[in-house]
Coordinates of C-alpha atoms in Angstrom, one line a residue:
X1 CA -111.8 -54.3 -37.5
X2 CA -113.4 -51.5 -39.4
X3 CA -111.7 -48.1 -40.2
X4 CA -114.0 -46.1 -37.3
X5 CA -112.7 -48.8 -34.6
X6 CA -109.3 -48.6 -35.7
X7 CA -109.8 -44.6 -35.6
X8 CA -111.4 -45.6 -32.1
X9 CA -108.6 -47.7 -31.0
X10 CA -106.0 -45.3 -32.2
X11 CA -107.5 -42.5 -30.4
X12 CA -108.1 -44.1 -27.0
X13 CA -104.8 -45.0 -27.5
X14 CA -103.4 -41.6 -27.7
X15 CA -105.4 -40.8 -25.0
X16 CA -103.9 -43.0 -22.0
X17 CA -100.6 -42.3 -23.7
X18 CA -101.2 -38.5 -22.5
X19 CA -102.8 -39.3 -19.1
X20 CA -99.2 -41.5 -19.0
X21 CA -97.1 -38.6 -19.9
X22 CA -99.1 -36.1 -17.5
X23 CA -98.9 -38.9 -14.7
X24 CA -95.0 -38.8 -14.5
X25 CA -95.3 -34.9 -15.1
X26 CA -96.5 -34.9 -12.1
X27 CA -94.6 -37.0 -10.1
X28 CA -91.1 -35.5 -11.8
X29 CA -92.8 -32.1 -10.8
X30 CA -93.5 -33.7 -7.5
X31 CA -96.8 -31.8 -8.2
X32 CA -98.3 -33.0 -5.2
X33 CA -96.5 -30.7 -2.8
X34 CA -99.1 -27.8 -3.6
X35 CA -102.0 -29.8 -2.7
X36 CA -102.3 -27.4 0.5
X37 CA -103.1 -24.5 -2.0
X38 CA -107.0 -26.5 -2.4
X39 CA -107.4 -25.6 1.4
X40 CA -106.7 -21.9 0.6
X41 CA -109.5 -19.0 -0.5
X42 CA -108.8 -17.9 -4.2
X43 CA -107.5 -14.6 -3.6
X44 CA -104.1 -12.8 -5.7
X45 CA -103.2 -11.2 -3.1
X46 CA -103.5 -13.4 0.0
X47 CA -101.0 -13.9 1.8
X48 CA -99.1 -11.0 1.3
X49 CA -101.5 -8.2 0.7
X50 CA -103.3 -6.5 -2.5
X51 CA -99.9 -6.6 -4.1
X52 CA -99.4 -10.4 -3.5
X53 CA -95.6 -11.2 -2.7
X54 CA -92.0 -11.9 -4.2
X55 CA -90.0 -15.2 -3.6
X56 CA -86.0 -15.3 -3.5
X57 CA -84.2 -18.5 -3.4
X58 CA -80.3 -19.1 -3.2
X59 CA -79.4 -22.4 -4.0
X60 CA -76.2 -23.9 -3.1
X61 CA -74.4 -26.9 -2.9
X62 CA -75.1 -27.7 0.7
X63 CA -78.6 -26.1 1.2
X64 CA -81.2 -23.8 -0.2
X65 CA -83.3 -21.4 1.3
X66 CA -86.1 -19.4 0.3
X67 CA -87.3 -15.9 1.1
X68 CA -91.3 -15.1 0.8
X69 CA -91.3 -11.1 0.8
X70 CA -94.2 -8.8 0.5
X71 CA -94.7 -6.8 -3.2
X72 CA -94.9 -3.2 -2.1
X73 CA -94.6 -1.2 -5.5
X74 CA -94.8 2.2 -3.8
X75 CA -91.5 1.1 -1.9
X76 CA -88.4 3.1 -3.2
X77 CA -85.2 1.2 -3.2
X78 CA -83.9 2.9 0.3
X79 CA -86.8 1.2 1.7
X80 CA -85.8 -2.3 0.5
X81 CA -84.8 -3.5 3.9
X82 CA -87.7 -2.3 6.1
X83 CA -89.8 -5.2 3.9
X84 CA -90.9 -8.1 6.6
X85 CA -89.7 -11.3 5.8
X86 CA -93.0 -13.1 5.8
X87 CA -91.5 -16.9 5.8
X88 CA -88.4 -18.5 4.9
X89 CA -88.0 -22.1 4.4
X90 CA -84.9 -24.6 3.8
X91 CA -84.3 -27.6 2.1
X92 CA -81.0 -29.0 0.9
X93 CA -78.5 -29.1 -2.0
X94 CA -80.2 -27.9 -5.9
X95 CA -76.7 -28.2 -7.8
X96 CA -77.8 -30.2 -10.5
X97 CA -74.1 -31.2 -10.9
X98 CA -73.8 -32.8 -7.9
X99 CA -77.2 -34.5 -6.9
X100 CA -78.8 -34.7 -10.6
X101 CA -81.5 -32.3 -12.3
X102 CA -84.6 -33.8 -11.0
X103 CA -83.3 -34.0 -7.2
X104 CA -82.0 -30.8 -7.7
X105 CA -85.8 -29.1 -9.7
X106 CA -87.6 -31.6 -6.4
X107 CA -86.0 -29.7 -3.8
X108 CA -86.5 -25.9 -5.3
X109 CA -90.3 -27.1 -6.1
X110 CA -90.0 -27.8 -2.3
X111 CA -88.8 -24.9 -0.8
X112 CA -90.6 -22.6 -2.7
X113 CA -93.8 -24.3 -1.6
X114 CA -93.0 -24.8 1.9
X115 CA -92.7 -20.6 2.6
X116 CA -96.0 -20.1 0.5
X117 CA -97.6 -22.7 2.8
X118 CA -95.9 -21.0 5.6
X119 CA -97.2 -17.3 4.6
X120 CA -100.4 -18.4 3.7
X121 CA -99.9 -17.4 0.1
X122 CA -100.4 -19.5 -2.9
X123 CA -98.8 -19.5 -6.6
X124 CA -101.7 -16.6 -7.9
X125 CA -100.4 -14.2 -5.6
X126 CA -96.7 -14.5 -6.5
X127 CA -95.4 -11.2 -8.4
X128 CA -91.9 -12.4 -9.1
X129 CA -89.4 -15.3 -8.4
X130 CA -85.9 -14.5 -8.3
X131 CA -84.0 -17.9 -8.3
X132 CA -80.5 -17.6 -8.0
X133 CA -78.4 -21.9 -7.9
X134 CA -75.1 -23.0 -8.4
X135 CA -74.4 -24.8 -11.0
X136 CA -76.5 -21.7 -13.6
X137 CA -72.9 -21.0 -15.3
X138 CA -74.4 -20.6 -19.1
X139 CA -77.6 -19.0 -20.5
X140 CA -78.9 -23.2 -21.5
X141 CA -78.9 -23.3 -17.9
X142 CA -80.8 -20.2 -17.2
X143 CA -83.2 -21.5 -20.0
X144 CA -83.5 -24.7 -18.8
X145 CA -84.5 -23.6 -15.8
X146 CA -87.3 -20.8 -16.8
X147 CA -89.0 -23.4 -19.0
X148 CA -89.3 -25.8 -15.9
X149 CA -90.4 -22.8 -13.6
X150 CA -92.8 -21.5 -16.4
X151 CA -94.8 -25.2 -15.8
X152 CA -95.4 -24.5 -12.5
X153 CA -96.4 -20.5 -12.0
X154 CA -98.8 -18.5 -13.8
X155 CA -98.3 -17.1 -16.6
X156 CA -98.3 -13.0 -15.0
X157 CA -95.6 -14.2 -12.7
X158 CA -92.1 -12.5 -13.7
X159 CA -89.4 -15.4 -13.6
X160 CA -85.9 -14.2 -12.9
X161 CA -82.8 -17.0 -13.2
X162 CA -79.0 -16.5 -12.2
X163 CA -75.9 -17.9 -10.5
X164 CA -76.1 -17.5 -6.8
X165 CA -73.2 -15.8 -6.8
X166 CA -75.7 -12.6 -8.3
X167 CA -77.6 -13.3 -5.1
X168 CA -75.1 -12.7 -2.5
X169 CA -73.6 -9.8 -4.4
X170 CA -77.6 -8.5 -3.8
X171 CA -77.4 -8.8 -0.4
X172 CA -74.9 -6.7 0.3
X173 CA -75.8 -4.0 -2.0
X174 CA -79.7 -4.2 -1.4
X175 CA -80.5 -5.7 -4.5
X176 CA -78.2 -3.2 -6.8
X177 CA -75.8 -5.6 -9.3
X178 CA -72.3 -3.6 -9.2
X179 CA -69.3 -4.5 -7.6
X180 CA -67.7 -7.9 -6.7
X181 CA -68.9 -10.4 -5.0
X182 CA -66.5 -13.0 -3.4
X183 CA -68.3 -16.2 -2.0
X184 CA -65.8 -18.5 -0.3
X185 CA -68.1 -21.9 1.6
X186 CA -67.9 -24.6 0.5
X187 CA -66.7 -24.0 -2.8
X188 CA -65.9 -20.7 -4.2
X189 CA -66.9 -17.9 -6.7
X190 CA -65.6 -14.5 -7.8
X191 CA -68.5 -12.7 -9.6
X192 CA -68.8 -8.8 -10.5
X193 CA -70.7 -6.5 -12.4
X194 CA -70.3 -3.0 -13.7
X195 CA -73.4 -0.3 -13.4
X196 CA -73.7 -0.9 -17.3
X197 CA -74.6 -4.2 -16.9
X198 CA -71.2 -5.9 -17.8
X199 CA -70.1 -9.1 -15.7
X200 CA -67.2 -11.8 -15.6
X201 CA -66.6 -14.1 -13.0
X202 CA -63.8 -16.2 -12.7
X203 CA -63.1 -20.1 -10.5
X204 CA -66.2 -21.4 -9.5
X205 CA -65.6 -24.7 -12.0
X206 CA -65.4 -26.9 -8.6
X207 CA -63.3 -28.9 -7.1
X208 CA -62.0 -31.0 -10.0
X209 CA -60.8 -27.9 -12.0
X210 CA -59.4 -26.2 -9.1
X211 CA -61.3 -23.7 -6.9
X212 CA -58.7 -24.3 -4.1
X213 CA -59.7 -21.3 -2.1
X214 CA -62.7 -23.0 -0.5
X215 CA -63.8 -24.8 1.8
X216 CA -63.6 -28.1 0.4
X217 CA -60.2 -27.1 -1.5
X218 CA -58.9 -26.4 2.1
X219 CA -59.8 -29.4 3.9
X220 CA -58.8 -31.3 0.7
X221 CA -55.2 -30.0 0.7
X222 CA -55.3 -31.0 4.8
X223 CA -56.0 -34.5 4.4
X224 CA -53.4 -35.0 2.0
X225 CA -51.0 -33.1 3.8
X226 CA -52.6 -36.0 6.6
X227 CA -51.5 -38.6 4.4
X228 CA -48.3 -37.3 2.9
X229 CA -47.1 -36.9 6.4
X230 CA -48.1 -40.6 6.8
X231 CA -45.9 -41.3 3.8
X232 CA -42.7 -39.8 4.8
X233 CA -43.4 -37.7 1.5
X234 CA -44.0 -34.4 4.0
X235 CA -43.5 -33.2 7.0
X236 CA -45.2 -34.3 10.4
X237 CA -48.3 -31.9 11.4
X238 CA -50.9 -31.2 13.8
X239 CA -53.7 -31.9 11.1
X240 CA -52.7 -35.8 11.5
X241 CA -53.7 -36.4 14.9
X242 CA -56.7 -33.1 15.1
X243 CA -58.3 -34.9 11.8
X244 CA -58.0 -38.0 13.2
X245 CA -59.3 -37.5 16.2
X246 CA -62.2 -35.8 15.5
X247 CA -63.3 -38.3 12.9
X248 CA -62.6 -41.1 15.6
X249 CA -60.0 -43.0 13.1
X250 CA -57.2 -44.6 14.5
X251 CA -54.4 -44.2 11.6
X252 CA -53.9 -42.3 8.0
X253 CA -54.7 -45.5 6.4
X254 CA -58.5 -45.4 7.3
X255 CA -58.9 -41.9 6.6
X256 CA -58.5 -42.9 3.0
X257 CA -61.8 -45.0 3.5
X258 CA -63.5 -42.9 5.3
X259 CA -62.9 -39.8 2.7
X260 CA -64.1 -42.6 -0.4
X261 CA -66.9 -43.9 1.5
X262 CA -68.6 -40.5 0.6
X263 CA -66.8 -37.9 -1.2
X264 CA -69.6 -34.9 -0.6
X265 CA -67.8 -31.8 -1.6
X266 CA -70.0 -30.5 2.2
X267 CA -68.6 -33.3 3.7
X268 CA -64.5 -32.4 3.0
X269 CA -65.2 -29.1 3.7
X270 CA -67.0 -29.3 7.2
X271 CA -63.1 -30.1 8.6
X272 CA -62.1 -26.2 7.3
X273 CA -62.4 -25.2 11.2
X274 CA -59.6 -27.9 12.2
X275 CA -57.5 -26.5 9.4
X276 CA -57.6 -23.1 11.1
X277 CA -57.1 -24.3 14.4
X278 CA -54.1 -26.3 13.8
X279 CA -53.0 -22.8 12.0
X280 CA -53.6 -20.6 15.0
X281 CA -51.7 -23.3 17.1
X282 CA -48.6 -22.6 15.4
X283 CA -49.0 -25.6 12.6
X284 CA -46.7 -24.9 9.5
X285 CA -48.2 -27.2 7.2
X286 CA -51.8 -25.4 8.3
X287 CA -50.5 -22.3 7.9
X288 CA -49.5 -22.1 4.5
X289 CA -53.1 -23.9 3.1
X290 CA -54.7 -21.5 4.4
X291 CA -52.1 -18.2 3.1
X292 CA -52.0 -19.9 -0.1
X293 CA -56.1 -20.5 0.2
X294 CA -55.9 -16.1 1.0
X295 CA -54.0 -15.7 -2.5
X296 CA -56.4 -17.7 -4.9
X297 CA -59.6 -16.3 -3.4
X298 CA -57.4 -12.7 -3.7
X299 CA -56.5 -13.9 -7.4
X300 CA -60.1 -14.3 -8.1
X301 CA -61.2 -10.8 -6.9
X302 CA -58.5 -9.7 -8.8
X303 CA -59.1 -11.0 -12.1
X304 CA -62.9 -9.8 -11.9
X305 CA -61.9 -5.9 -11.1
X306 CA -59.5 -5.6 -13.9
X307 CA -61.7 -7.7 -16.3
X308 CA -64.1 -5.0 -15.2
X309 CA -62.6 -1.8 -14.5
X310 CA -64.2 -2.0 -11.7
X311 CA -61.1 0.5 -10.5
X312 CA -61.0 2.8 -12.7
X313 CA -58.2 3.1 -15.3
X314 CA -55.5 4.1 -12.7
X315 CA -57.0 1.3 -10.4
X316 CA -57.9 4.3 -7.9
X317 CA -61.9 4.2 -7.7
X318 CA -64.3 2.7 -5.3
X319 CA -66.0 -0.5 -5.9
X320 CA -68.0 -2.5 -3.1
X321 CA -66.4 -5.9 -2.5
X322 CA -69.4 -8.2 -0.8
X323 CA -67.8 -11.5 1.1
X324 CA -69.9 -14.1 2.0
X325 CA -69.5 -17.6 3.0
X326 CA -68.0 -19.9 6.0
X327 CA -64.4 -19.4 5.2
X328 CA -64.7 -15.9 5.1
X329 CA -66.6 -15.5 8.5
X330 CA -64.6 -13.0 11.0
X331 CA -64.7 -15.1 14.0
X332 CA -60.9 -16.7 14.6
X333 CA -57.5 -15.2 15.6
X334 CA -56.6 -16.5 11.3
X335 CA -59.1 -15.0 10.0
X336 CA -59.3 -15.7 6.1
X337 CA -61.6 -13.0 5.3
X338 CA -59.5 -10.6 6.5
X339 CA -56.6 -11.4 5.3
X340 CA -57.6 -11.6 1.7
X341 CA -59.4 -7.8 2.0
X342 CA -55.5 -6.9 2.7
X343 CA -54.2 -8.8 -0.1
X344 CA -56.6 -7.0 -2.0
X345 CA -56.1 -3.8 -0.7
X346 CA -52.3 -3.7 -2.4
X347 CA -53.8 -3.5 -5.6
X348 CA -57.0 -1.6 -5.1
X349 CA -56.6 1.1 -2.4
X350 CA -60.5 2.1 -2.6
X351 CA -61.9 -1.7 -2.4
X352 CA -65.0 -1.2 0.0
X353 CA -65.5 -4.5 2.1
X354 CA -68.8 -5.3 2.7
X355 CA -70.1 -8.4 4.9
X356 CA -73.8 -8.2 4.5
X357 CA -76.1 -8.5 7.7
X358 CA -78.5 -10.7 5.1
X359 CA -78.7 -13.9 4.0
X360 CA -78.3 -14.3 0.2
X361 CA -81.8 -15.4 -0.1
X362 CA -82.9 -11.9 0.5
X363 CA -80.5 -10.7 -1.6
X364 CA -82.8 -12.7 -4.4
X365 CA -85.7 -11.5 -3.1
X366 CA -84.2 -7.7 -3.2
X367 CA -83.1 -8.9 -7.0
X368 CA -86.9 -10.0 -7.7
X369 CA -88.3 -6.6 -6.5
X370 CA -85.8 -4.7 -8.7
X371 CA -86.1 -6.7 -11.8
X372 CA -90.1 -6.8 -11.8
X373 CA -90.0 -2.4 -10.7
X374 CA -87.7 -2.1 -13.8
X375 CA -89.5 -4.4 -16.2
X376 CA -93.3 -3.3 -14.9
X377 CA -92.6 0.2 -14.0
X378 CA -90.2 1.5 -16.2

């Protein structure tokens, strides 16, 4: 073979090796899902006006939505919440630590695509992307992340990573990071930030290391309070027979398959409500998972305002607390939420309870208007 067909060779060779790579780009991008933008006219702004549109996502271990919101730059901050929510779309868990970093970049690719499909916009006449996941606890996450989202969106579009903890904080203080934010689902978060741009968090590690204030940490101390109980190694309780029951098992003994069968942290924590009701029946055992469930998530808060000074030296000033999250919901005789505000409330005086009337996902959205005003505008 002569040196120009070896060249020849070597070349062609390179060549299907990059078609190759590009191939599986594609599928791990699951690139396909943006085919409906070919259907579309080419147009920045369509969709959602001259000044194209803002997505915000909160990602979360049991779903993700996303929030498609018009760009209006002559908006002042007052006015975030008069901006129409042009779609919204849902998908399911993006915690990379619990379904894997290409399940978890498939379903954000998703979302994102099915409330541009849904608004008629496509990625030319996105402004901003606030994404705000679970699992984005250190700035190689947040990295990470922007590289992946950088593939996929032009090159003008401002790309904003966080913890979704940032997100619900948002939404209860339209779009404005100071304060705490306690999120309490299924797991569980304390995040805050001062108006200088400080911020500490504390539990949110999972299950493993201890958030026992949520939702899964709740049902989790239940069922083995269930099979204690069973054991003779503590007392009898109303949990065995409500758990039971509602699972359709017939002893302890097979609720120790049925929780290995599938050990979802969503899964555990979707048997919070029977915790509660066992509580509110007069339950003992019930009753003191769920006060000592009110002192970690009160612990939490706590930690973040002093880290903070969120306070004030003499612990006197105002600061908004935002609570979000099933366990925290006000809709039962126990009511979680409530108590922990009290807890609260013996160490800060002037905590400010908020429990936002929107989803975190516009909280992000709120975050994405704020960041690209600040960065474009400033």
């Amino acid at each position: 073979m002569t040196p120009e067909q070896e060249k020849e060779k070597e070349e062609k060779g390179e060549q299907e090796e990059q078609v190759l790579v590009l191939d599986a780009m594609k599928r791990y991008r699951n690139g396909e899902i943006w085919d409906f933008e070919d259907d579309m006219a080419v147009s920045d702004g369509h969709g959602g006006g001259e000044n194209g549109v803002l997505l915000g996502l909160d990602g979360g271990t049991t779903s993700t939505v996303c929030i498609c919101l018009p760009m209006v730059p002559s908006f002042s901050h007052s006015q975030l919440q008069s901006l129409p929510i042009l779609a919204r779309a849902v998908a399911g868990c993006s915690n990379h630590n619990s379904v894997g970093e290409i399940a978890a970049r498939e379903t954000l690719e998703q979302v994102m695509a099915d409330a541009l499909s849904k608004c008629g916009s496509k990625r030319s006449s996105v402004r901003a992307v606030c994404l705000a996941v679970s699992g984005v606890n250190h700035p190689t996450d947040q990295q990470r992340i922007l590289n992946w989202l950088r593939d996929i969106f032009p090159s003008h579009v401002k790309l904003y990573v966080r913890n979704d903890a940032v997100a619900a904080l948002a939404s209860g203080t339209m779009g404005r990071l100071h304060g705490c934010v306690l999120i309490a689902g299924t797991g569980t978060i304390a995040y805050g930030f001062t108006e200088d741009g400080k911020e500490a968090r504390a539990a949110g590690a999972g299950p493993v290391l201890g958030d026992w204030g949520s939702g899964y940490g709740i049902a989790a101390q239940a069922l083995t309070a269930v099979v204690k109980a069973h054991d003779g190694r503590g007392p009898s309780t109303r949990l065995t027979n409500s758990i039971l029951q509602a699972l359709g098992l017939s002893s302890a003994e097979e609720l120790i398959g049925w929780t290995y069968a599938d050990p979802s942290w969503a899964r555990i924590a979707a048997l919070v409500p029977l915790v509660v009701s066992c509580a509110e029946a007069g339950d003992e055992v019930a009753n003191k998972i769920l006060l000592e469930s009110v002192q970690e998530l009160a612990s939490s808060v706590k930690a973040v305002v002093e880290r903070l000074g969120l306070s004030g030296q003499d612990g006197k000033d105002a600061f908004p607390l935002v609570m979000v999250g099933g366990v925290l919901e006000a809709n039962r005789r126990w009511d979680i939420g409530k108590e922990v505000v009290n807890c609260i409330s013996k160490y800060f005086p002037r905590v400010l309870p908020i429990r936002p009337k929107v989803e975190p996902a516009v909280g992000a959205a709120w975050l994405a208007w704020n960041f690209f005003m600040k960065e474009c505008y400033s």
